Structures are given as structure tokens and as C-alpha cells.
Amino acid sequence: MSKVRGFLLLSFAVTRVVVNSVEEMEEQQSQQLDELLIPPLNFAVVDRGIYRSGYPNITNLPFLGKRRLKSIICLCPELYPDYILEFLGKNEITLFHLGIDGNKEPFVDIPEDVIRLALKNLLDPGNHPVLIHCNKAPHRMFGWLPSKAPALVAHGHL
């Protein structure tokens, strides 16, 4: 075998190994990206078994799956897209969709029966771990808790 032909065969074999290695590396990187745990916007622990966040999207589902949620309380008026509904079904997560219209006005009241229902579901240990979320801003979601919750509890409405 000539030196040139031998070099070309060796070169081809080395190139093939490198290509396989690059393909394997890309596959590993793809798997690692799939396994990245990205929390929803404004995600935080409120208390043991209670989380809050902004609206989750498809990139947040692996993260939420790791939380082993039993329920989600959605305060948004919009319905969930199919991919989230499929995630909920697959993971046996109960959805409480309360559909509160978002607002930034301080004098716009959220109906008391909706607050009562949200608190009832939020405080029920059978629903924990639970995620409660609105679109983005946690101050909109929890602005009513300090002012309304004690009175509702004190008067036995929960």
C-alpha cells in the first residue's frame, strides 16, 4: 500500500472518530439541556409545601416535575396550553383554575369568594406541595392575602 493511500485511509478513520465524538458530544449536550431545571419567573418558596411563581412555560416543566406538585392554583384568566395540561395529567397534578383578571389598580377588589377558594385550596395540606401563580407579578397575587386572609379565618369562612 502506498504511503499516500495509507495516509488517506488513516486520515479518514481519524476524521470518522472525531465526527462520532462530536455527534456524541452534541447528543450529550442536548440531553443535558433537556435536563436543565429552569424555574418559572419569580419562583419562590412561600412556606413548607407552598410555592409561588409567574406563569410557567414549557422550559419550566422539568423543574416543576422535580417539585412533585400535587396541585397548581392558577389565578390567570387564560386557559393553559395543551402541553401544560398534558404535563399535569402525566404527573397527576390537580389544577385549580380561578381565572382572576389581572390589575394594577389598588382599589379594584378581587371577589371574596375567589379569595376564599384560593386560600382554602392553598391551605389544605392534601394539596401540598402546591404552586400558586399568576402571570408575572407576585405582588398582584399576594397583595390581597395579608388584608383579607385574617378576617376570613377569624370569621370561620375558610
mmCIF file of C-alpha atoms in Angstrom, residues 7-154:
data_model
loop_
_atom_site.group_PDB
_atom_site.id
_atom_site.type_symbol
_atom_site.label_atom_id
_atom_site.label_comp_id
_atom_site.label_asym_id
_atom_site.label_seq_id
_atom_site.Cartn_x
_atom_site.Cartn_y
_atom_site.Cartn_z
ATOM 1 C CA PHE A 7 -2.338 8.283 4.973
ATOM 2 C CA LEU A 8 -5.731 8.895 3.355
ATOM 3 C CA LEU A 9 -7.222 5.783 4.980
ATOM 4 C CA LEU A 10 -5.791 6.755 8.369
ATOM 5 C CA SER A 11 -6.986 10.325 7.884
ATOM 6 C CA PHE A 12 -10.479 9.054 7.017
ATOM 7 C CA ALA A 13 -10.523 6.832 10.136
ATOM 8 C CA VAL A 14 -9.423 9.685 12.420
ATOM 9 C CA THR A 15 -11.977 12.034 10.851
ATOM 10 C CA ARG A 16 -14.692 9.427 11.391
ATOM 11 C CA VAL A 17 -13.734 9.072 15.076
ATOM 12 C CA VAL A 18 -13.798 12.847 15.519
ATOM 13 C CA VAL A 19 -17.184 13.120 13.803
ATOM 14 C CA ASN A 20 -18.556 10.353 16.011
ATOM 15 C CA SER A 21 -17.141 12.110 19.055
ATOM 16 C CA VAL A 22 -18.655 15.446 18.023
ATOM 17 C CA GLU A 23 -22.007 13.773 17.353
ATOM 18 C CA GLU A 24 -21.842 12.038 20.730
ATOM 19 C CA MET A 25 -20.869 15.307 22.397
ATOM 20 C CA GLU A 26 -23.769 17.124 20.738
ATOM 21 C CA GLU A 27 -26.146 14.355 21.845
ATOM 22 C CA GLN A 28 -24.860 14.609 25.427
ATOM 23 C CA GLN A 29 -25.225 18.397 25.352
ATOM 24 C CA SER A 30 -28.758 18.016 24.028
ATOM 25 C CA GLN A 31 -29.611 15.606 26.842
ATOM 26 C CA GLN A 32 -28.065 17.969 29.393
ATOM 27 C CA LEU A 33 -30.143 20.841 28.030
ATOM 28 C CA ASP A 34 -33.235 18.670 28.345
ATOM 29 C CA GLU A 35 -32.335 18.076 31.970
ATOM 30 C CA LEU A 36 -31.747 21.737 32.857
ATOM 31 C CA LEU A 37 -34.014 22.798 35.658
ATOM 32 C CA ILE A 38 -35.295 26.281 34.919
ATOM 33 C CA PRO A 39 -37.798 27.666 37.420
ATOM 34 C CA PRO A 40 -40.709 29.851 36.322
ATOM 35 C CA LEU A 41 -40.301 33.613 36.579
ATOM 36 C CA ASN A 42 -40.426 34.841 40.207
ATOM 37 C CA PHE A 43 -40.407 31.301 41.620
ATOM 38 C CA ALA A 44 -40.012 31.187 45.405
ATOM 39 C CA VAL A 45 -40.851 29.100 48.431
ATOM 40 C CA VAL A 46 -43.676 30.714 50.413
ATOM 41 C CA ASP A 47 -43.825 28.104 53.153
ATOM 42 C CA ARG A 48 -43.259 24.379 53.530
ATOM 43 C CA GLY A 49 -45.012 22.751 50.558
ATOM 44 C CA ILE A 50 -46.205 26.082 49.108
ATOM 45 C CA TYR A 51 -44.541 27.727 46.103
ATOM 46 C CA ARG A 52 -45.379 30.816 44.071
ATOM 47 C CA SER A 53 -44.305 31.944 40.628
ATOM 48 C CA GLY A 54 -45.173 33.665 37.416
ATOM 49 C CA TYR A 55 -46.831 31.780 34.564
ATOM 50 C CA PRO A 56 -44.890 28.586 33.754
ATOM 51 C CA ASN A 57 -43.786 27.731 30.232
ATOM 52 C CA ILE A 58 -42.505 24.589 28.539
ATOM 53 C CA THR A 59 -38.913 25.137 29.713
ATOM 54 C CA ASN A 60 -40.102 25.144 33.351
ATOM 55 C CA LEU A 61 -41.839 21.765 33.276
ATOM 56 C CA PRO A 62 -38.783 19.635 34.226
ATOM 57 C CA PHE A 63 -38.185 21.954 37.202
ATOM 58 C CA LEU A 64 -41.828 21.747 38.288
ATOM 59 C CA GLY A 65 -41.752 17.984 37.823
ATOM 60 C CA LYS A 66 -38.910 17.753 40.337
ATOM 61 C CA ARG A 67 -41.092 19.586 42.902
ATOM 62 C CA ARG A 68 -43.556 16.641 42.784
ATOM 63 C CA LEU A 69 -46.510 19.000 42.932
ATOM 64 C CA LYS A 70 -49.920 17.673 43.899
ATOM 65 C CA SER A 71 -51.740 20.787 42.736
ATOM 66 C CA ILE A 72 -51.454 24.112 40.978
ATOM 67 C CA ILE A 73 -53.621 27.141 41.688
ATOM 68 C CA CYS A 74 -53.732 29.273 38.551
ATOM 69 C CA LEU A 75 -55.015 32.797 39.075
ATOM 70 C CA CYS A 76 -54.768 33.759 35.389
ATOM 71 C CA PRO A 77 -57.888 34.185 33.280
ATOM 72 C CA GLU A 78 -56.217 32.426 30.323
ATOM 73 C CA LEU A 79 -56.546 28.687 29.926
ATOM 74 C CA TYR A 80 -53.423 26.555 29.937
ATOM 75 C CA PRO A 81 -51.990 25.420 26.594
ATOM 76 C CA ASP A 82 -52.222 21.708 25.776
ATOM 77 C CA TYR A 83 -48.581 20.967 26.652
ATOM 78 C CA ILE A 84 -49.134 22.097 30.260
ATOM 79 C CA LEU A 85 -52.413 20.189 30.513
ATOM 80 C CA GLU A 86 -50.604 17.065 29.281
ATOM 81 C CA PHE A 87 -47.867 17.639 31.876
ATOM 82 C CA LEU A 88 -50.489 17.962 34.623
ATOM 83 C CA GLY A 89 -52.218 14.753 33.535
ATOM 84 C CA LYS A 90 -48.987 12.803 33.219
ATOM 85 C CA ASN A 91 -47.885 13.919 36.687
ATOM 86 C CA GLU A 92 -51.345 13.601 38.290
ATOM 87 C CA ILE A 93 -51.380 17.268 39.317
ATOM 88 C CA THR A 94 -54.755 18.792 40.193
ATOM 89 C CA LEU A 95 -55.441 22.173 38.607
ATOM 90 C CA PHE A 96 -57.492 24.830 40.386
ATOM 91 C CA HIS A 97 -58.076 27.463 37.719
ATOM 92 C CA LEU A 98 -59.583 30.558 39.359
ATOM 93 C CA GLY A 99 -59.238 32.988 36.449
ATOM 94 C CA ILE A 100 -58.771 36.332 38.196
ATOM 95 C CA ASP A 101 -58.383 39.296 35.856
ATOM 96 C CA GLY A 102 -55.031 40.973 36.423
ATOM 97 C CA ASN A 103 -54.973 44.567 37.521
ATOM 98 C CA LYS A 104 -52.627 47.149 38.914
ATOM 99 C CA GLU A 105 -55.321 49.314 40.444
ATOM 100 C CA PRO A 106 -55.187 49.368 44.252
ATOM 101 C CA PHE A 107 -58.946 49.838 44.644
ATOM 102 C CA VAL A 108 -60.110 47.036 42.380
ATOM 103 C CA ASP A 109 -61.330 44.221 44.604
ATOM 104 C CA ILE A 110 -60.959 40.567 43.872
ATOM 105 C CA PRO A 111 -64.227 38.804 44.682
ATOM 106 C CA GLU A 112 -64.173 37.454 48.225
ATOM 107 C CA ASP A 113 -65.482 34.035 47.193
ATOM 108 C CA VAL A 114 -62.495 33.635 44.831
ATOM 109 C CA ILE A 115 -60.092 34.632 47.618
ATOM 110 C CA ARG A 116 -61.794 32.181 49.942
ATOM 111 C CA LEU A 117 -61.495 29.362 47.399
ATOM 112 C CA ALA A 118 -57.836 30.162 46.688
ATOM 113 C CA LEU A 119 -56.989 30.180 50.395
ATOM 114 C CA LYS A 120 -58.960 27.001 51.059
ATOM 115 C CA ASN A 121 -57.044 25.167 48.321
ATOM 116 C CA LEU A 122 -53.742 26.752 49.304
ATOM 117 C CA LEU A 123 -54.033 25.883 52.990
ATOM 118 C CA ASP A 124 -55.280 22.315 52.501
ATOM 119 C CA PRO A 125 -52.298 20.029 53.265
ATOM 120 C CA GLY A 126 -53.824 17.426 50.942
ATOM 121 C CA ASN A 127 -52.976 19.754 48.034
ATOM 122 C CA HIS A 128 -49.316 20.152 49.047
ATOM 123 C CA PRO A 129 -46.882 20.609 47.521
ATOM 124 C CA VAL A 130 -48.809 23.321 45.706
ATOM 125 C CA LEU A 131 -47.808 26.053 43.268
ATOM 126 C CA ILE A 132 -49.873 29.225 43.107
ATOM 127 C CA HIS A 133 -49.204 31.562 40.230
ATOM 128 C CA CYS A 134 -50.453 34.456 38.199
ATOM 129 C CA ASN A 135 -48.914 35.840 35.020
ATOM 130 C CA LYS A 136 -45.784 37.514 36.336
ATOM 131 C CA ALA A 137 -46.006 39.720 39.386
ATOM 132 C CA PRO A 138 -46.139 38.131 42.847
ATOM 133 C CA HIS A 139 -47.283 41.400 44.436
ATOM 134 C CA ARG A 140 -50.530 41.161 42.483
ATOM 135 C CA MET A 141 -51.048 37.638 43.657
ATOM 136 C CA PHE A 142 -50.286 38.130 47.319
ATOM 137 C CA GLY A 143 -51.317 41.738 47.815
ATOM 138 C CA TRP A 144 -54.723 40.573 48.965
ATOM 139 C CA LEU A 145 -53.534 37.847 51.350
ATOM 140 C CA PRO A 146 -52.429 39.985 54.308
ATOM 141 C CA SER A 147 -55.508 42.182 54.227
ATOM 142 C CA LYS A 148 -58.206 39.553 53.538
ATOM 143 C CA ALA A 149 -56.964 36.246 54.950
ATOM 144 C CA PRO A 150 -57.037 37.033 58.699
ATOM 145 C CA ALA A 151 -60.593 38.309 58.529
ATOM 146 C CA LEU A 152 -61.742 35.271 56.546
ATOM 147 C CA VAL A 153 -60.071 32.892 59.007
ATOM 148 C CA ALA A 154 -61.314 34.802 62.070
#
